[in-house]
mmCIF file of C-alpha atoms in Angstrom:
data_model
loop_
_atom_site.group_PDB
_atom_site.id
_atom_site.type_symbol
_atom_site.label_atom_id
_atom_site.label_comp_id
_atom_site.label_asym_id
_atom_site.label_seq_id
_atom_site.Cartn_x
_atom_site.Cartn_y
_atom_site.Cartn_z
ATOM 1 C CA PHE A 29 113.786 83.839 161.608
ATOM 2 C CA ARG A 30 114.738 87.318 161.712
ATOM 3 C CA ARG A 31 118.540 86.661 160.663
ATOM 4 C CA VAL A 32 117.743 84.851 157.605
ATOM 5 C CA LEU A 33 115.490 87.796 156.787
ATOM 6 C CA PHE A 34 117.962 90.679 157.445
ATOM 7 C CA ARG A 35 121.115 88.649 156.000
ATOM 8 C CA SER A 36 118.756 87.976 152.797
ATOM 9 C CA ASN A 37 117.982 91.604 152.642
ATOM 10 C CA VAL A 38 121.616 92.581 153.359
ATOM 11 C CA MET A 39 122.087 90.039 150.513
ATOM 12 C CA GLY A 40 118.860 91.673 147.741
ATOM 13 C CA ARG A 41 120.286 94.471 147.950
ATOM 14 C CA THR A 42 124.390 93.488 147.168
ATOM 15 C CA ILE A 43 122.456 91.613 144.362
ATOM 16 C CA ARG A 44 121.155 95.518 142.987
ATOM 17 C CA ARG A 45 124.244 96.169 143.092
ATOM 18 C CA LEU A 46 126.290 93.987 141.974
ATOM 19 C CA ALA A 47 123.767 94.438 139.357
ATOM 20 C CA ALA A 48 124.251 97.811 138.646
ATOM 21 C CA ILE A 49 127.222 98.227 138.673
ATOM 22 C CA ALA A 50 127.832 95.751 136.283
ATOM 23 C CA VAL A 51 125.283 97.378 133.491
ATOM 24 C CA PHE A 52 127.047 100.382 134.091
ATOM 25 C CA LEU A 53 130.043 99.127 133.449
ATOM 26 C CA LEU A 54 128.904 97.549 129.862
ATOM 27 C CA ALA A 55 127.663 100.212 129.099
ATOM 28 C CA GLN A 56 131.458 102.000 129.587
ATOM 29 C CA ALA A 57 132.796 99.123 127.728
ATOM 30 C CA ALA A 58 130.508 99.325 125.074
ATOM 31 C CA LEU A 59 130.942 103.254 125.060
ATOM 32 C CA ALA A 60 135.371 102.355 124.788
ATOM 33 C CA SER A 61 134.819 99.929 121.883
ATOM 34 C CA ALA A 62 132.566 102.278 119.457
ATOM 35 C CA ALA A 63 131.283 100.468 116.495
ATOM 36 C CA GLU A 64 131.865 102.072 113.090
ATOM 37 C CA ILE A 65 128.551 101.312 110.937
ATOM 38 C CA LYS A 66 128.050 100.960 108.013
ATOM 39 C CA VAL A 67 125.038 102.588 106.039
ATOM 40 C CA PHE A 68 123.884 102.238 103.321
ATOM 41 C CA SER A 69 121.369 104.805 101.392
ATOM 42 C CA THR A 70 119.988 106.663 98.830
ATOM 43 C CA VAL A 71 120.528 109.548 98.468
ATOM 44 C CA GLY A 72 117.207 111.347 98.813
ATOM 45 C CA VAL A 73 117.858 111.129 102.052
ATOM 46 C CA LYS A 74 121.004 112.652 102.536
ATOM 47 C CA SER A 75 120.825 116.538 103.641
ATOM 48 C CA VAL A 76 118.330 115.675 106.506
ATOM 49 C CA LEU A 77 120.925 111.952 107.543
ATOM 50 C CA GLU A 78 124.450 114.700 107.445
ATOM 51 C CA ASP A 79 122.153 116.820 109.540
ATOM 52 C CA LEU A 80 121.599 113.680 112.062
ATOM 53 C CA VAL A 81 125.246 111.955 111.688
ATOM 54 C CA PRO A 82 127.294 114.064 113.506
ATOM 55 C CA LYS A 83 124.442 114.194 116.562
ATOM 56 C CA PHE A 84 124.227 110.468 117.020
ATOM 57 C CA GLU A 85 127.900 109.779 116.831
ATOM 58 C CA LYS A 86 128.579 112.588 120.236
ATOM 59 C CA ALA A 87 125.207 110.550 121.899
ATOM 60 C CA THR A 88 126.590 107.065 121.252
ATOM 61 C CA GLY A 89 129.712 107.282 120.353
ATOM 62 C CA HIS A 90 129.543 105.314 116.980
ATOM 63 C CA LYS A 91 130.965 106.205 113.881
ATOM 64 C CA LEU A 92 128.498 106.153 110.648
ATOM 65 C CA ALA A 93 129.766 105.199 107.393
ATOM 66 C CA ILE A 94 127.647 105.820 105.077
ATOM 67 C CA THR A 95 128.017 104.574 100.674
ATOM 68 C CA TRP A 96 125.410 107.651 99.562
ATOM 69 C CA SER A 97 123.623 106.082 96.140
ATOM 70 C CA THR A 98 120.388 104.955 94.350
ATOM 71 C CA ALA A 99 118.169 102.493 96.426
ATOM 72 C CA SER A 100 117.668 100.273 92.917
ATOM 73 C CA LEU A 101 122.361 99.752 93.060
ATOM 74 C CA LEU A 102 122.755 99.399 96.517
ATOM 75 C CA ALA A 103 120.443 96.492 96.407
ATOM 76 C CA LYS A 104 121.956 95.225 93.621
ATOM 77 C CA ARG A 105 125.032 95.486 96.006
ATOM 78 C CA VAL A 106 123.044 93.542 98.921
ATOM 79 C CA GLN A 107 122.188 90.858 96.019
ATOM 80 C CA ALA A 108 125.558 90.472 95.391
ATOM 81 C CA GLY A 109 126.100 89.533 98.438
ATOM 82 C CA GLU A 110 127.361 92.341 100.094
ATOM 83 C CA GLN A 111 126.373 93.981 103.479
ATOM 84 C CA ALA A 112 126.265 96.704 105.668
ATOM 85 C CA ASP A 113 124.810 97.190 108.878
ATOM 86 C CA ALA A 114 121.427 99.570 108.144
ATOM 87 C CA LEU A 115 120.173 99.546 104.626
ATOM 88 C CA ILE A 116 118.198 102.630 104.005
ATOM 89 C CA LEU A 117 115.689 102.181 101.142
ATOM 90 C CA ILE A 118 113.134 102.640 99.484
ATOM 91 C CA LYS A 119 110.226 100.086 100.217
ATOM 92 C CA GLY A 120 110.223 98.057 97.315
ATOM 93 C CA ASN A 121 113.209 97.273 97.663
ATOM 94 C CA LEU A 122 113.578 96.095 101.149
ATOM 95 C CA GLU A 123 110.493 94.161 100.466
ATOM 96 C CA THR A 124 112.206 91.687 97.324
ATOM 97 C CA LEU A 125 115.180 91.533 99.692
ATOM 98 C CA GLN A 126 113.364 89.854 102.003
ATOM 99 C CA LYS A 127 111.410 87.857 99.818
ATOM 100 C CA GLU A 128 115.144 86.926 98.624
ATOM 101 C CA GLY A 129 116.693 86.410 102.541
ATOM 102 C CA LYS A 130 119.356 89.303 102.075
ATOM 103 C CA ILE A 131 117.240 90.883 104.853
ATOM 104 C CA MET A 132 115.001 89.568 108.009
ATOM 105 C CA PRO A 133 111.799 89.576 107.766
ATOM 106 C CA GLY A 134 110.056 92.684 110.238
ATOM 107 C CA THR A 135 113.412 94.820 110.672
ATOM 108 C CA ASP A 136 112.081 97.325 108.126
ATOM 109 C CA VAL A 137 110.942 100.443 109.613
ATOM 110 C CA ILE A 138 109.161 103.054 107.881
ATOM 111 C CA PHE A 139 111.018 106.953 108.950
ATOM 112 C CA SER A 140 109.727 108.702 106.055
ATOM 113 C CA LYS A 141 107.712 108.680 103.214
ATOM 114 C CA SER A 142 108.537 111.042 99.785
ATOM 115 C CA ILE A 143 106.447 113.531 98.007
ATOM 116 C CA PHE A 144 107.050 114.887 94.520
ATOM 117 C CA ALA A 145 106.901 118.768 93.744
ATOM 118 C CA VAL A 146 107.047 120.691 90.597
ATOM 119 C CA GLY A 147 109.105 123.527 90.959
ATOM 120 C CA VAL A 148 109.231 126.865 88.373
ATOM 121 C CA ASN A 149 111.739 129.922 87.699
ATOM 122 C CA ALA A 150 110.951 132.878 89.749
ATOM 123 C CA GLY A 151 107.790 134.713 88.608
ATOM 124 C CA ALA A 152 106.731 132.158 86.366
ATOM 125 C CA PRO A 153 103.204 131.241 86.493
ATOM 126 C CA LYS A 154 102.209 128.475 88.633
ATOM 127 C CA PRO A 155 101.005 125.028 85.885
ATOM 128 C CA ASP A 156 97.285 123.342 87.378
ATOM 129 C CA ILE A 157 98.349 120.287 88.080
ATOM 130 C CA SER A 158 95.133 119.915 89.972
ATOM 131 C CA THR A 159 93.923 116.508 87.085
ATOM 132 C CA PRO A 160 95.865 113.995 84.813
ATOM 133 C CA ASP A 161 94.707 116.124 81.896
ATOM 134 C CA ALA A 162 95.790 119.560 82.994
ATOM 135 C CA LEU A 163 99.000 117.779 84.878
ATOM 136 C CA LYS A 164 99.867 116.835 80.581
ATOM 137 C CA GLN A 165 98.680 119.991 79.389
ATOM 138 C CA ALA A 166 101.431 121.649 81.207
ATOM 139 C CA LEU A 167 103.899 119.045 80.698
ATOM 140 C CA LEU A 168 103.900 119.444 76.818
ATOM 141 C CA ALA A 169 103.883 122.876 76.961
ATOM 142 C CA SER A 170 106.447 123.560 79.087
ATOM 143 C CA LYS A 171 109.985 124.301 77.639
ATOM 144 C CA ALA A 172 112.291 121.661 79.699
ATOM 145 C CA VAL A 173 111.505 118.599 81.970
ATOM 146 C CA SER A 174 114.139 117.679 84.363
ATOM 147 C CA TYR A 175 114.194 114.065 86.385
ATOM 148 C CA THR A 176 116.464 111.816 86.867
ATOM 149 C CA ASP A 177 117.143 108.964 84.587
ATOM 150 C CA PRO A 178 115.590 106.206 85.303
ATOM 151 C CA ALA A 179 117.631 103.564 83.817
ATOM 152 C CA THR A 180 120.207 103.975 86.914
ATOM 153 C CA GLY A 181 117.755 102.967 89.953
ATOM 154 C CA GLY A 182 116.521 106.963 91.027
ATOM 155 C CA ALA A 183 113.236 106.065 92.228
ATOM 156 C CA SER A 184 111.546 109.318 91.542
ATOM 157 C CA GLY A 185 112.838 108.927 88.266
ATOM 158 C CA ALA A 186 111.429 105.415 87.098
ATOM 159 C CA TYR A 187 108.134 106.760 88.907
ATOM 160 C CA THR A 188 107.647 110.220 86.424
ATOM 161 C CA ALA A 189 108.625 108.402 83.590
ATOM 162 C CA LYS A 190 105.860 105.511 84.530
ATOM 163 C CA GLN A 191 103.759 108.645 84.621
ATOM 164 C CA ILE A 192 104.589 110.290 81.700
ATOM 165 C CA ALA A 193 103.862 107.065 79.925
ATOM 166 C CA LYS A 194 100.506 106.411 81.733
ATOM 167 C CA LEU A 195 99.579 110.306 80.481
ATOM 168 C CA GLY A 196 100.738 108.828 76.773
ATOM 169 C CA ILE A 197 103.133 111.275 76.270
ATOM 170 C CA ILE A 198 106.316 109.892 76.187
ATOM 171 C CA GLU A 199 107.189 110.819 72.201
ATOM 172 C CA GLN A 200 106.860 114.506 72.647
ATOM 173 C CA MET A 201 107.917 114.582 76.436
ATOM 174 C CA LYS A 202 110.890 112.847 73.988
#
């Protein structure tokens, strides 16, 4: 009985060592065959990703091939059959692609939320935008208002256009 136990114990250690060596070799093989990962990303996170990409590539050995565009145009490319390994889009586009069976449900992760801001020239008074009426007055009093063209599918432009419509000042803002 002691001999069998001893052999079993030695065999267990040997199997554990072989498993550890196999894991090490698989990890090395994965690094040796670094992949190019195709990413579709909105331009809204471009500055952040440009900072993170070199760190990711150095840590993993994988290369990222990023295509930058609006969320809407990238979603249309996926709908047309183009594939990417990772998509960085707005939630609405991801939900649509999931419903259409273009991406696997449950694979989406929210890693960022965006906010909108109002910028003014240095030294200019800050506009009151604390209420919808105050925002409406600030927009109407502005010499110029700039936002992305909603026709290109930019999320911020579409949102801004929708808010201008809600305020009832579409014609005045033209």
